Each structure stands twice: as structure tokens, then as C-alpha cells.
Coordinates of C-alpha atoms in Angstrom, one line a residue:
X1 CA -118.5 60.4 -65.3
X2 CA -121.5 58.4 -66.3
X3 CA -124.9 60.1 -66.3
X4 CA -127.9 58.5 -64.6
X5 CA -129.9 57.4 -67.6
X6 CA -132.9 55.9 -66.1
X7 CA -134.5 55.6 -62.7
X8 CA -137.0 52.9 -61.8
X9 CA -139.0 53.0 -58.6
X10 CA -141.8 50.7 -57.3
X11 CA -143.7 51.0 -54.1
X12 CA -141.9 53.9 -52.4
X13 CA -144.2 56.3 -50.5
X14 CA -146.5 58.0 -53.1
X15 CA -144.7 56.4 -56.0
X16 CA -146.5 53.2 -57.0
X17 CA -144.5 52.6 -60.2
X18 CA -142.2 55.0 -62.0
X19 CA -139.7 54.5 -64.9
X20 CA -138.1 57.9 -65.7
X21 CA -135.6 58.7 -68.4
X22 CA -133.2 61.4 -67.2
X23 CA -131.1 64.1 -69.0
X24 CA -128.3 66.3 -67.8
X25 CA -130.8 68.9 -66.4
X26 CA -134.1 67.7 -64.9
X27 CA -136.6 70.2 -63.4
X28 CA -139.5 68.6 -61.5
X29 CA -142.6 70.8 -60.9
X30 CA -145.9 70.0 -59.3
X31 CA -148.3 71.2 -56.6
X32 CA -147.9 70.6 -52.8
X33 CA -148.5 66.9 -52.1
X34 CA -148.0 65.7 -55.6
X35 CA -145.0 63.8 -54.6
X36 CA -142.2 65.6 -56.4
X37 CA -140.1 65.7 -53.2
X38 CA -140.5 62.0 -53.0
X39 CA -138.4 61.7 -56.2
X40 CA -135.6 63.6 -54.4
X41 CA -136.4 61.5 -51.4
X42 CA -135.5 58.3 -53.4
X43 CA -131.9 59.6 -53.4
X44 CA -131.9 60.6 -49.7
X45 CA -133.0 57.0 -49.1
X46 CA -130.3 55.7 -51.3
X47 CA -127.7 57.8 -49.4
X48 CA -128.9 56.1 -46.2
X49 CA -128.7 52.7 -47.8
X50 CA -125.1 53.3 -49.0
X51 CA -124.1 54.6 -45.6
X52 CA -125.4 51.4 -44.0
X53 CA -128.0 53.3 -42.2
X54 CA -131.1 51.6 -43.7
X55 CA -132.5 50.6 -40.4
X56 CA -132.0 54.0 -38.9
X57 CA -133.8 55.6 -41.9
X58 CA -136.7 53.1 -41.6
X59 CA -137.0 53.8 -37.8
X60 CA -136.8 57.6 -38.1
X61 CA -139.5 57.6 -40.8
X62 CA -142.1 55.5 -38.9
X63 CA -141.3 52.0 -40.0
X64 CA -142.0 50.0 -43.2
X65 CA -145.7 50.8 -43.2
X66 CA -145.0 54.5 -43.7
X67 CA -142.5 53.9 -46.5
X68 CA -144.3 51.3 -48.6
X69 CA -146.9 52.7 -51.0
X70 CA -150.2 52.8 -49.1
X71 CA -148.8 50.5 -46.5
X72 CA -147.7 46.8 -46.2
X73 CA -151.1 45.4 -47.0
X74 CA -151.2 47.1 -50.3
X75 CA -147.5 47.0 -51.2
X76 CA -145.5 44.1 -49.6
X77 CA -142.2 45.2 -51.2
X78 CA -140.4 48.2 -52.7
X79 CA -137.7 48.1 -55.3
X80 CA -135.3 50.5 -57.0
X81 CA -133.1 50.4 -60.1
X82 CA -130.5 53.0 -61.2
X83 CA -129.1 52.7 -64.7
X84 CA -125.9 54.7 -65.5
X85 CA -123.4 54.2 -68.2
X86 CA -122.6 50.5 -68.7
X87 CA -123.7 49.7 -65.1
X88 CA -126.9 49.4 -63.1
X89 CA -127.7 48.9 -59.4
X90 CA -130.9 47.5 -58.1
X91 CA -132.4 46.2 -54.8
X92 CA -135.7 45.2 -53.3
X93 CA -136.7 45.6 -49.7
X94 CA -139.4 43.9 -47.6
X95 CA -140.6 44.3 -44.0
X96 CA -139.1 42.2 -41.3
X97 CA -139.7 41.5 -37.6
X98 CA -139.3 44.5 -35.3
X99 CA -140.4 47.2 -37.7
X100 CA -137.3 46.7 -39.8
X101 CA -136.6 46.0 -43.5
X102 CA -134.3 43.5 -45.1
X103 CA -133.0 43.1 -48.7
X104 CA -135.1 40.6 -50.7
X105 CA -132.3 40.9 -53.2
X106 CA -129.5 43.2 -54.2
X107 CA -128.0 43.1 -57.7
X108 CA -125.3 44.8 -59.8
X109 CA -125.2 44.9 -63.6
X110 CA -122.7 45.5 -66.4
X111 CA -123.6 45.8 -70.1
X112 CA -121.3 47.1 -72.8
X113 CA -123.6 46.9 -75.9
X114 CA -120.5 47.0 -78.1
X115 CA -119.4 43.5 -77.0
X116 CA -122.4 41.8 -75.3
X117 CA -125.9 41.3 -76.5
X118 CA -127.2 40.7 -72.9
X119 CA -126.3 42.4 -69.6
X120 CA -124.2 40.6 -67.0
X121 CA -125.7 40.6 -63.5
X122 CA -124.7 39.3 -60.1
X123 CA -127.0 39.0 -57.0
X124 CA -124.7 40.1 -54.2
X125 CA -127.0 39.2 -51.3
X126 CA -130.5 38.4 -49.9
X127 CA -132.0 38.6 -46.5
X128 CA -129.3 41.0 -45.2
X129 CA -130.2 44.2 -43.1
X130 CA -127.6 46.5 -44.7
X131 CA -126.2 46.8 -48.2
X132 CA -123.6 44.2 -49.3
X133 CA -122.3 46.5 -52.0
X134 CA -119.2 47.6 -50.0
X135 CA -118.3 44.0 -49.3
X136 CA -118.7 43.0 -52.9
X137 CA -116.4 45.8 -53.9
X138 CA -113.7 44.9 -51.4
X139 CA -113.8 41.1 -51.8
X140 CA -111.8 39.3 -54.5
X141 CA -113.9 37.3 -56.8
X142 CA -116.6 37.5 -59.4
X143 CA -118.1 40.9 -59.6
X144 CA -115.5 42.8 -57.7
X145 CA -114.6 45.2 -60.5
X146 CA -118.3 45.8 -61.4
X147 CA -119.2 46.4 -57.7
X148 CA -116.3 48.9 -57.5
X149 CA -117.7 50.8 -60.5
X150 CA -121.2 50.7 -59.2
X151 CA -120.2 51.9 -55.7
X152 CA -118.1 54.7 -57.1
X153 CA -121.0 55.8 -59.4
X154 CA -123.8 55.8 -56.8
X155 CA -121.8 57.4 -54.1
X156 CA -121.4 60.5 -56.2
X157 CA -125.2 61.2 -56.1
X158 CA -125.7 63.8 -53.3
X159 CA -128.9 65.5 -52.1
X160 CA -128.0 69.0 -50.9
X161 CA -130.1 71.0 -48.4
X162 CA -129.2 74.5 -47.3
X163 CA -132.6 75.4 -45.7
X164 CA -131.2 75.6 -42.1
X165 CA -130.0 79.2 -41.6
X166 CA -130.9 79.3 -37.9
X167 CA -128.4 80.3 -35.2
X168 CA -127.3 76.7 -35.0
X169 CA -126.9 76.2 -38.8
X170 CA -123.9 74.1 -39.7
X171 CA -122.6 76.7 -42.1
X172 CA -122.2 79.3 -39.4
X173 CA -120.3 77.1 -36.9
X174 CA -116.5 76.9 -36.4
X175 CA -115.2 74.2 -38.6
X176 CA -112.1 72.0 -39.0
X177 CA -109.8 73.8 -41.5
X178 CA -108.9 70.6 -43.3
X179 CA -112.4 69.4 -43.8
X180 CA -112.3 70.2 -47.6
X181 CA -112.3 66.9 -49.4
X182 CA -115.9 67.4 -50.6
X183 CA -118.5 70.2 -50.0
X184 CA -120.8 68.7 -47.4
X185 CA -124.5 68.3 -48.2
X186 CA -125.5 70.7 -45.4
X187 CA -122.6 73.2 -46.0
X188 CA -121.1 72.2 -42.6
X189 CA -117.6 72.9 -44.0
X190 CA -118.5 76.1 -46.0
X191 CA -115.6 78.2 -44.6
X192 CA -113.1 75.4 -44.8
X193 CA -114.1 74.6 -48.4
X194 CA -114.0 78.3 -49.4
X195 CA -110.5 78.6 -47.8
X196 CA -109.3 75.6 -49.8
X197 CA -110.8 77.0 -53.0
X198 CA -109.1 80.4 -52.4
X199 CA -105.7 78.7 -51.9
X200 CA -105.8 76.1 -54.7
X201 CA -108.5 77.2 -57.2
X202 CA -108.4 81.1 -57.2
X203 CA -110.3 81.4 -60.5
X204 CA -113.3 79.4 -59.2
X205 CA -113.1 81.2 -55.9
X206 CA -113.4 84.6 -57.7
X207 CA -116.4 83.3 -59.6
X208 CA -118.1 82.6 -56.3
X209 CA -117.3 86.0 -54.9
X210 CA -118.5 87.8 -58.1
X211 CA -121.8 85.8 -58.1
X212 CA -122.4 86.7 -54.5
X213 CA -121.7 90.4 -55.3
X214 CA -124.4 90.3 -58.0
X215 CA -127.1 89.5 -55.5
X216 CA -125.6 91.3 -52.5
X217 CA -123.9 94.4 -53.8
X218 CA -122.7 95.4 -50.3
X219 CA -120.5 92.2 -50.2
X220 CA -116.8 92.8 -50.8
X221 CA -115.1 89.4 -50.1
X222 CA -114.7 86.6 -47.6
X223 CA -112.2 86.9 -44.8
X224 CA -110.8 83.4 -44.6
X225 CA -108.0 82.8 -42.1
X226 CA -107.3 80.1 -39.5
X227 CA -108.4 81.0 -36.0
X228 CA -105.8 82.9 -34.1
X229 CA -106.5 80.8 -31.0
X230 CA -106.7 77.5 -32.8
X231 CA -105.1 77.3 -36.2
X232 CA -106.9 74.0 -37.0
X233 CA -110.2 75.8 -37.0
X234 CA -111.9 78.3 -39.3
X235 CA -115.3 80.1 -39.4
X236 CA -117.1 82.1 -42.1
X237 CA -116.2 85.8 -42.0
X238 CA -116.6 88.5 -44.6
X239 CA -116.1 92.2 -45.4
X240 CA -118.6 94.8 -46.3
X241 CA -117.8 97.4 -48.9
X242 CA -116.9 100.7 -47.2
X243 CA -116.8 99.3 -43.7
X244 CA -114.2 98.0 -41.3
X245 CA -116.7 96.4 -39.0
X246 CA -116.6 92.7 -38.2
X247 CA -119.0 90.4 -40.0
X248 CA -119.5 86.6 -39.8
X249 CA -122.1 84.0 -40.9
X250 CA -124.5 85.3 -38.3
X251 CA -124.4 88.7 -40.0
X252 CA -125.8 87.4 -43.3
X253 CA -129.4 87.3 -44.2
X254 CA -131.0 83.9 -44.6
X255 CA -131.3 84.3 -48.4
X256 CA -127.7 85.6 -48.8
X257 CA -126.3 82.6 -46.8
X258 CA -128.3 80.1 -48.9
X259 CA -127.1 81.8 -52.1
X260 CA -123.5 81.5 -51.0
X261 CA -123.9 77.8 -50.3
X262 CA -125.5 77.3 -53.7
X263 CA -122.8 79.3 -55.4
X264 CA -120.0 77.2 -53.8
X265 CA -121.8 74.0 -54.7
X266 CA -122.5 74.9 -58.3
X267 CA -119.2 76.8 -59.1
X268 CA -116.7 74.5 -57.3
X269 CA -113.9 73.0 -59.4
X270 CA -115.0 69.4 -59.4
X271 CA -118.7 68.7 -59.3
X272 CA -120.4 65.6 -57.9
X273 CA -121.6 63.3 -60.7
X274 CA -125.3 64.1 -59.8
X275 CA -126.5 67.1 -57.8
X276 CA -130.0 66.9 -56.2
X277 CA -131.8 70.0 -54.9
X278 CA -135.2 70.3 -53.4
X279 CA -136.7 73.8 -53.8
X280 CA -133.3 75.7 -53.9
X281 CA -135.1 79.0 -54.5
X282 CA -136.4 79.2 -51.0
X283 CA -135.7 82.6 -49.4
X284 CA -134.1 84.0 -52.6
X285 CA -135.0 87.4 -54.3
X286 CA -136.3 86.9 -57.9
X287 CA -133.1 88.4 -59.3
X288 CA -131.0 85.9 -57.2
X289 CA -133.2 83.1 -58.6
X290 CA -132.3 84.2 -62.1
X291 CA -128.6 84.1 -61.3
X292 CA -129.2 80.7 -59.6
X293 CA -130.7 79.3 -62.8
X294 CA -127.6 80.4 -64.8
X295 CA -125.4 78.6 -62.3
X296 CA -127.6 75.5 -62.5
X297 CA -127.4 75.4 -66.3
X298 CA -123.6 75.8 -66.2
X299 CA -123.3 73.0 -63.7
X300 CA -125.5 70.7 -65.8
X301 CA -123.0 71.1 -68.7
X302 CA -120.3 69.7 -66.4
X303 CA -122.4 67.3 -64.4
X304 CA -126.1 66.2 -64.0
X305 CA -128.8 68.1 -62.0
X306 CA -132.2 67.0 -60.7
X307 CA -134.2 69.7 -58.8
X308 CA -137.7 70.1 -57.6
X309 CA -139.2 73.6 -57.6
X310 CA -142.4 75.6 -57.1
X311 CA -140.9 78.8 -58.4
X312 CA -142.4 80.2 -61.6
X313 CA -139.4 82.6 -61.8
X314 CA -136.9 79.7 -61.7
X315 CA -139.0 77.5 -64.1
X316 CA -139.1 80.3 -66.7
X317 CA -135.3 80.2 -67.0
X318 CA -135.2 76.6 -68.3
X319 CA -136.0 75.0 -71.7
X320 CA -139.3 73.0 -71.8
X321 CA -137.3 69.8 -72.6
X322 CA -135.8 69.9 -69.1
X323 CA -139.1 69.9 -67.3
X324 CA -140.8 66.9 -65.6
X325 CA -144.3 67.3 -64.3
X326 CA -145.4 65.5 -61.1
X327 CA -149.2 64.9 -60.7
X328 CA -151.1 62.9 -58.1
X329 CA -154.4 61.4 -59.0
X330 CA -155.3 60.8 -55.3
X331 CA -153.8 57.4 -55.3
X332 CA -150.3 57.7 -56.7
X333 CA -147.7 60.1 -58.2
X334 CA -147.2 60.2 -61.9
X335 CA -144.1 61.8 -63.6
X336 CA -144.0 62.8 -67.2
X337 CA -141.8 65.0 -69.4
X338 CA -143.2 67.9 -71.4
X339 CA -143.6 67.1 -75.1
X340 CA -143.7 69.3 -78.2
X341 CA -147.4 68.4 -78.4
X342 CA -147.9 69.9 -75.0
X343 CA -146.4 73.2 -76.0
X344 CA -146.6 73.6 -79.8
X345 CA -149.7 76.0 -79.8
X346 CA -148.7 78.0 -76.7
X347 CA -145.0 78.8 -76.7
X348 CA -145.2 81.8 -79.0
X349 CA -147.4 83.7 -76.6
X350 CA -146.6 82.3 -73.1
X351 CA -143.6 81.2 -71.1
X352 CA -143.5 77.8 -69.5
X353 CA -144.1 79.4 -66.1
X354 CA -147.3 81.1 -67.5
X355 CA -148.5 77.8 -68.8
X356 CA -147.9 76.1 -65.5
X357 CA -149.8 78.9 -63.6
X358 CA -152.7 78.6 -66.1
X359 CA -152.7 74.8 -65.6
X360 CA -152.3 74.2 -69.3
X361 CA -149.5 71.6 -68.8
X362 CA -150.7 70.1 -65.5
X363 CA -148.7 70.0 -62.3
X364 CA -151.2 72.3 -60.4
X365 CA -153.7 71.5 -57.7

């Protein structure tokens, strides 16, 4: 697994120009409207590009003028570059007729510094409406192997969102029992994935149960069985300590359901290469947020995590080196990492969260 070393973005929403070095754990803080969610949004956008849904994304978000930094007149193009391991992937988009966007260029890179002084690159297309990366990976010829590595790398970067806990939430619905290849970004296969974990990875399954019990002491265990009327289906059911009553996903509080989703994501046997979370603390009790931080740090030792947060409680659990501050000067979003100089005279007396609340390190309105 190759870590995403560097992210370069130009002209996307509030981000005029950004070149950000990334570590295993990256915690983005900032006030409302600073643009920290736009950093996570870069990867939502990338997910749409890789799914060949660029035009759908552009249409649903109001057209090119709403995506380009301060509109088409100010920013005629937007570009992205993702450097990971020996590979990189970049593309540039420009507006086209009919409120659409097309690729100005799309390029893949390979650079093994042990053998080559300069990177190898191949432009895989220009003027096309959807990514050409899949075709490059599936077509014999120059760049096939590099395209395969690039595609495999970027497809492992997933934005997870478990905010929907309404009566129609995907996690509460009846699910296909074999939908367990990966944990879905909206937890739409929560019961099926837990069932698979219980059968094939009992240790990791017990870890999930034990972490849920920490924040919900009444919780005993999940009841994971195929539906008696349709053995190809399963739904989330569970037991309460000291009770033989029936409980399912609709019986869980919003915060408990969100925590279960986060626990499954972060404690699963094989993690995605990059986990992206936008305000994962929403609806969680402060103690649950502390447990969440421990799971995040453990996941970052096996994978890579980027999260945006406004929680002082969550922020206080992480080392200063993990923190990225998002500020907006009224025109554009700036991202910067905390430095020793920022903290040297303060850390003996204050936590990072205290310094953020006092606006010592920035990232406040």
C-alpha cells in the first residue's frame, strides 16, 4: 500500500492553489466556511471522476461556474495531482458547451528514484468527457502497467459519510447477505459486512462489539442471521443486556448507530488505503469521541486517514504534528501544518484544543 504523499489542487471551489504534504494521520481544523470540507470534497469529486460520473457531478453541483474558483471568468480551468509511492495521477478540466466539463489533459506518472533521474509520464487523453484511466489500464500498449497501478491506488481512496440516521438510512434497511466485498461508504451493507466479519474474522468482530459496549453499556451483541423468509437477505438486529425484547437498527440512537458504522470501518480486517471522514464526531458523546480517536489512530498505523473536524474534544486526542489548519482570507482557502514554532511556548500549559479555542494557532472565525 502506497501512501498519498502530496496533494496539489488548483482552481477548485474555495481552493485557489494548494500543495499539501500528507502523513499517515491528517486532522484538518478550521471555522465554518473556511473550506476544510472542500479538501475532503476533492476526493468526493475524484470518486465521481473514477466512476465515470464527472458530468453527473458537474450537473448536480450547479455547473462549471460553481466548481471553478470564483467562477469561469476568474478561473478558466481546474487541475488536480495526486502523488503516491512511485506513481502520480493528474488531470485538468475546463468548461465545455452545455454546462459540462471536459479533460484538457489527463496524465499518469511513474518515478522510481533508485533507477531514474526523471519521472516517466504519459498523457492518456485530451478533450474527453469522462476519464480515460480505465481504458489505459485495460488496453495493451505503452503505459498499461502504470495505468493499472495508478487505478488500483486511487480507487482505494474512499470518503465515508454516516450522517444519515433517518428512518430511510441505508444502514437500517434490509440488505443482500453477500454484499460484503467492501464496507460501503454510506454503510448500506452494515449488517451483511458484520455477518461476514463474524463468520470469517471473529477477532475483529469481537473488537467491534467490545468498542460498541464501551460507549453503549446496555449493548450485548449483534443478532446476525439470514432472514427466515428470504435467506439471501439480512438486516441489522441486536440484543440488549438483560432483555429478550426485539431490537433492530431503528431501535438505536443516532449517535450509537453512527459509532457502530465508524467502529466497523476502522476496525475491519483490511482497511482501504486512504480513509476520508468529514466531521465524524457528529452526534457522539464526548466519551465516544475519545474512543473514536483511539480507533482512528490505530487505523492510521495500518492505513492513512484524512479527517475534518470542529470538535475540540477530538482534536485534543491527536499530536500537533497531525494537524492541518484551514483558514480563509475572504478570497481563498489556505492550508498549513502546525509547526514547532507555533507551539513551543504554549504546549506546557495548554492542549492543542485550548490553543485553537483561544485562536492562538488560527483556524477560528
